Every structure is written in C-alpha cells, then in structure tokens.
C-alpha cells in the first residue's frame, strides 16, 4: 500500500511538471508572439511547482532517491550502518512531522489571503505541506524497519563502494 502511494506521488509529480512546462510555454508564447502575456501563468506555474516538488520529495523519502553520502556507511561497518540508517530515518520522520505541523499552521495563517491573478485562497498553494510532511514521516518510519540494503540503492557492480540507483 505504501509503495502504491509512493508510485502515485511520482506520477502526480511528473504530471505537475508536464503541466507547469505547458503553462510556462504558453506564457512565453503569449509574451513574445502575441505580445500579451496571460496574467495567470506565473502564479499557476508557481502553484504547480510547489505541489509537484513536495509530492516528489515525499516519494523520494520512500524510494531513497535523495542525495546521500555513503562514507559513514563504509566506515561504520554493517552494524553501525544499520544504526545510522535508523537514526537518519528517525530524523527525517521528525522533519516530516515538523513540515506537517508548521505547514498546517501556515495554511491557517493564509486562509483569508487570495492569489489575485487566480482568485484562489493562498492556502491552496500551501496545502501539500502538511500532506507531504505526514507522508515523509510515514515513509521514513517505514524505512526504519526495512533493511538498509532495501532502500532503493544497490552497491556499485564494479565494487568501488559507490551506490547506484536501482531501476525497479
């Protein structure tokens, strides 16, 4: 179930990127070809970017595709690396909870603000903050109980100690 949610977050993030690219393309077309840039495109692109980045970031916690330095893993050995894996995921879970809590507070603070060019409440732009924060926390807790070798990374086949992303 958690994998399914993560897969859908990646799909939503990808769709958001495609739609944002189309919106920015329309803005450029309007500005340079029609000499009349649509007023809604900049805020729409920004709103889409906030949504797709936050959802993709949550999926990145689950799939392990965020940047990582494996130096300490190599220095600590298998047992130390397993402890480090759990500590890092605990910190990520706490950060996700902080994003969720402070994101919810931000939503409440801007609930009456309107994005003038869109006519939408500003909370619409920030709505993914508590959602993605909670998902990051859930995914990080799940990762704490998965083996460190099952984090989406696999050892470099050449044995150099580098980690290569898996293609699953």
Short mmCIF file of C-alpha atoms in Angstrom, two decimals:
data_model
loop_
_atom_site.label_atom_id
_atom_site.label_comp_id
_atom_site.label_asym_id
_atom_site.label_seq_id
_atom_site.Cartn_x
_atom_site.Cartn_y
_atom_site.Cartn_z
CA UNK A 1 0.00 0.00 0.00
CA UNK A 2 2.79 2.41 0.91
CA UNK A 3 4.59 1.60 -2.35
CA UNK A 4 1.35 2.31 -4.26
CA UNK A 5 1.03 5.73 -2.61
CA UNK A 6 4.66 6.49 -3.44
CA UNK A 7 4.16 5.45 -7.06
CA UNK A 8 1.14 7.74 -7.34
CA UNK A 9 3.09 10.62 -5.83
CA UNK A 10 5.75 10.16 -8.51
CA UNK A 11 3.03 10.14 -11.18
CA UNK A 12 1.41 13.28 -9.76
CA UNK A 13 4.79 14.98 -9.58
CA UNK A 14 5.53 14.06 -13.18
CA UNK A 15 2.13 15.30 -14.33
CA UNK A 16 2.64 18.55 -12.41
CA UNK A 17 5.98 19.09 -14.13
CA UNK A 18 4.44 18.49 -17.57
CA UNK A 19 1.52 20.84 -16.89
CA UNK A 20 3.84 23.50 -15.46
CA UNK A 21 6.03 23.25 -18.56
CA UNK A 22 2.95 23.76 -20.76
CA UNK A 23 1.85 26.77 -18.68
CA UNK A 24 5.30 28.38 -18.88
CA UNK A 25 5.38 27.62 -22.62
CA UNK A 26 2.03 29.39 -23.01
CA UNK A 27 3.39 32.35 -21.04
CA UNK A 28 6.43 32.63 -23.32
CA UNK A 29 4.24 32.27 -26.42
CA UNK A 30 1.89 34.96 -25.13
CA UNK A 31 4.69 37.33 -24.21
CA UNK A 32 6.82 37.07 -27.34
CA UNK A 33 4.40 36.02 -30.09
CA UNK A 34 1.06 37.52 -29.03
CA UNK A 35 2.69 40.45 -27.19
CA UNK A 36 0.14 39.85 -24.42
CA UNK A 37 1.34 37.68 -21.55
CA UNK A 38 -1.52 35.98 -19.67
CA UNK A 39 -1.72 37.22 -16.08
CA UNK A 40 -2.48 33.82 -14.57
CA UNK A 41 0.50 31.85 -15.85
CA UNK A 42 3.21 32.89 -13.37
CA UNK A 43 1.17 32.12 -10.26
CA UNK A 44 -0.18 28.91 -11.79
CA UNK A 45 3.35 27.72 -12.59
CA UNK A 46 4.47 28.57 -9.04
CA UNK A 47 1.49 26.75 -7.52
CA UNK A 48 2.14 23.67 -9.66
CA UNK A 49 5.83 23.70 -8.75
CA UNK A 50 5.06 23.79 -5.02
CA UNK A 51 2.70 20.85 -5.39
CA UNK A 52 4.87 18.62 -7.58
CA UNK A 53 8.10 19.29 -5.68
CA UNK A 54 6.56 18.47 -2.30
CA UNK A 55 4.89 15.30 -3.55
CA UNK A 56 8.05 14.16 -5.33
CA UNK A 57 10.07 14.92 -2.17
CA UNK A 58 7.78 12.65 -0.15
CA UNK A 59 8.15 9.90 -2.75
CA UNK A 60 11.91 10.45 -2.63
CA UNK A 61 11.93 9.61 1.06
CA UNK A 62 10.15 6.31 0.36
CA UNK A 63 12.20 5.38 -2.70
CA UNK A 64 15.58 6.57 -1.41
CA UNK A 65 16.38 8.79 -4.38
CA UNK A 66 17.50 11.81 -2.37
CA UNK A 67 21.20 12.65 -2.34
CA UNK A 68 23.13 10.58 0.15
CA UNK A 69 26.77 10.20 1.13
CA UNK A 70 27.75 6.61 1.90
CA UNK A 71 31.10 7.44 3.51
CA UNK A 72 29.86 6.81 7.06
CA UNK A 73 28.20 3.56 5.98
CA UNK A 74 31.56 2.31 4.78
CA UNK A 75 33.42 3.47 7.89
CA UNK A 76 30.91 2.11 10.42
CA UNK A 77 30.56 -1.40 9.03
CA UNK A 78 27.30 -3.33 8.69
CA UNK A 79 26.03 -2.98 12.26
CA UNK A 80 26.94 0.71 12.53
CA UNK A 81 25.43 1.42 9.12
CA UNK A 82 22.16 -0.23 10.23
CA UNK A 83 22.04 2.01 13.32
CA UNK A 84 22.89 5.06 11.21
CA UNK A 85 20.12 4.09 8.76
CA UNK A 86 17.57 4.09 11.59
CA UNK A 87 18.83 7.33 13.13
CA UNK A 88 18.74 9.14 9.79
CA UNK A 89 15.22 7.91 9.09
CA UNK A 90 14.13 8.97 12.58
CA UNK A 91 15.47 12.47 11.88
CA UNK A 92 13.70 12.52 8.50
CA UNK A 93 10.45 11.44 10.20
CA UNK A 94 10.79 14.23 12.76
CA UNK A 95 11.47 16.73 9.99
CA UNK A 96 8.41 15.46 8.12
CA UNK A 97 6.29 15.97 11.22
CA UNK A 98 7.69 19.49 11.61
CA UNK A 99 6.81 20.24 7.97
CA UNK A 100 3.30 18.90 8.57
CA UNK A 101 2.72 20.88 11.78
CA UNK A 102 4.19 24.17 10.59
CA UNK A 103 2.62 23.69 7.17
CA UNK A 104 -0.80 23.33 8.80
CA UNK A 105 -0.14 26.49 10.82
CA UNK A 106 0.81 28.31 7.62
CA UNK A 107 -2.40 27.13 5.95
CA UNK A 108 -4.40 28.56 8.83
CA UNK A 109 -2.49 31.86 8.73
CA UNK A 110 -3.06 32.44 4.99
CA UNK A 111 -6.60 31.05 4.72
CA UNK A 112 -8.05 34.53 4.07
CA UNK A 113 -5.36 35.64 1.61
CA UNK A 114 -6.25 35.47 -2.07
CA UNK A 115 -3.92 34.97 -5.03
CA UNK A 116 -5.12 37.95 -7.10
CA UNK A 117 -4.35 36.58 -10.56
CA UNK A 118 -6.07 33.25 -9.82
CA UNK A 119 -8.81 34.21 -7.39
CA UNK A 120 -7.84 31.25 -5.19
CA UNK A 121 -7.12 31.25 -1.50
CA UNK A 122 -3.39 31.18 -0.77
CA UNK A 123 -3.93 28.01 1.30
CA UNK A 124 -4.44 26.11 -1.98
CA UNK A 125 -0.79 26.75 -2.86
CA UNK A 126 0.44 25.52 0.51
CA UNK A 127 -2.00 22.62 1.01
CA UNK A 128 0.59 19.96 0.11
CA UNK A 129 2.85 21.00 3.01
CA UNK A 130 1.05 19.07 5.77
CA UNK A 131 0.17 16.23 3.40
CA UNK A 132 3.72 15.72 2.14
CA UNK A 133 5.14 16.23 5.63
CA UNK A 134 2.96 13.44 7.01
CA UNK A 135 3.83 11.20 4.08
CA UNK A 136 7.55 11.87 4.59
CA UNK A 137 7.17 10.89 8.25
CA UNK A 138 5.26 7.69 7.39
CA UNK A 139 7.74 6.74 4.68
CA UNK A 140 10.72 7.41 6.96
CA UNK A 141 9.23 5.27 9.73
CA UNK A 142 8.64 2.50 7.20
CA UNK A 143 12.26 2.85 6.05
CA UNK A 144 13.45 2.45 9.65
CA UNK A 145 12.09 -1.09 9.63
CA UNK A 146 13.30 -2.01 6.15
CA UNK A 147 16.84 -3.33 5.81
CA UNK A 148 19.31 -0.62 4.84
CA UNK A 149 20.12 -2.58 1.68
CA UNK A 150 16.44 -2.34 0.63
CA UNK A 151 16.44 1.46 0.37
CA UNK A 152 16.41 1.70 -3.41
CA UNK A 153 20.19 1.68 -3.67
CA UNK A 154 22.42 -1.18 -4.53
CA UNK A 155 26.20 -1.49 -4.39
CA UNK A 156 28.11 -0.49 -7.48
CA UNK A 157 28.68 -3.67 -9.52
CA UNK A 158 32.33 -2.69 -10.00
CA UNK A 159 32.84 -2.86 -6.25
CA UNK A 160 34.11 0.69 -5.84
CA UNK A 161 31.88 1.25 -2.83
CA UNK A 162 29.74 3.80 -4.65
CA UNK A 163 25.99 3.37 -4.62
CA UNK A 164 23.99 3.19 -7.82
CA UNK A 165 20.23 3.71 -8.01
CA UNK A 166 18.22 0.64 -8.79
CA UNK A 167 15.96 0.52 -11.81
CA UNK A 168 12.96 -1.10 -10.09
#
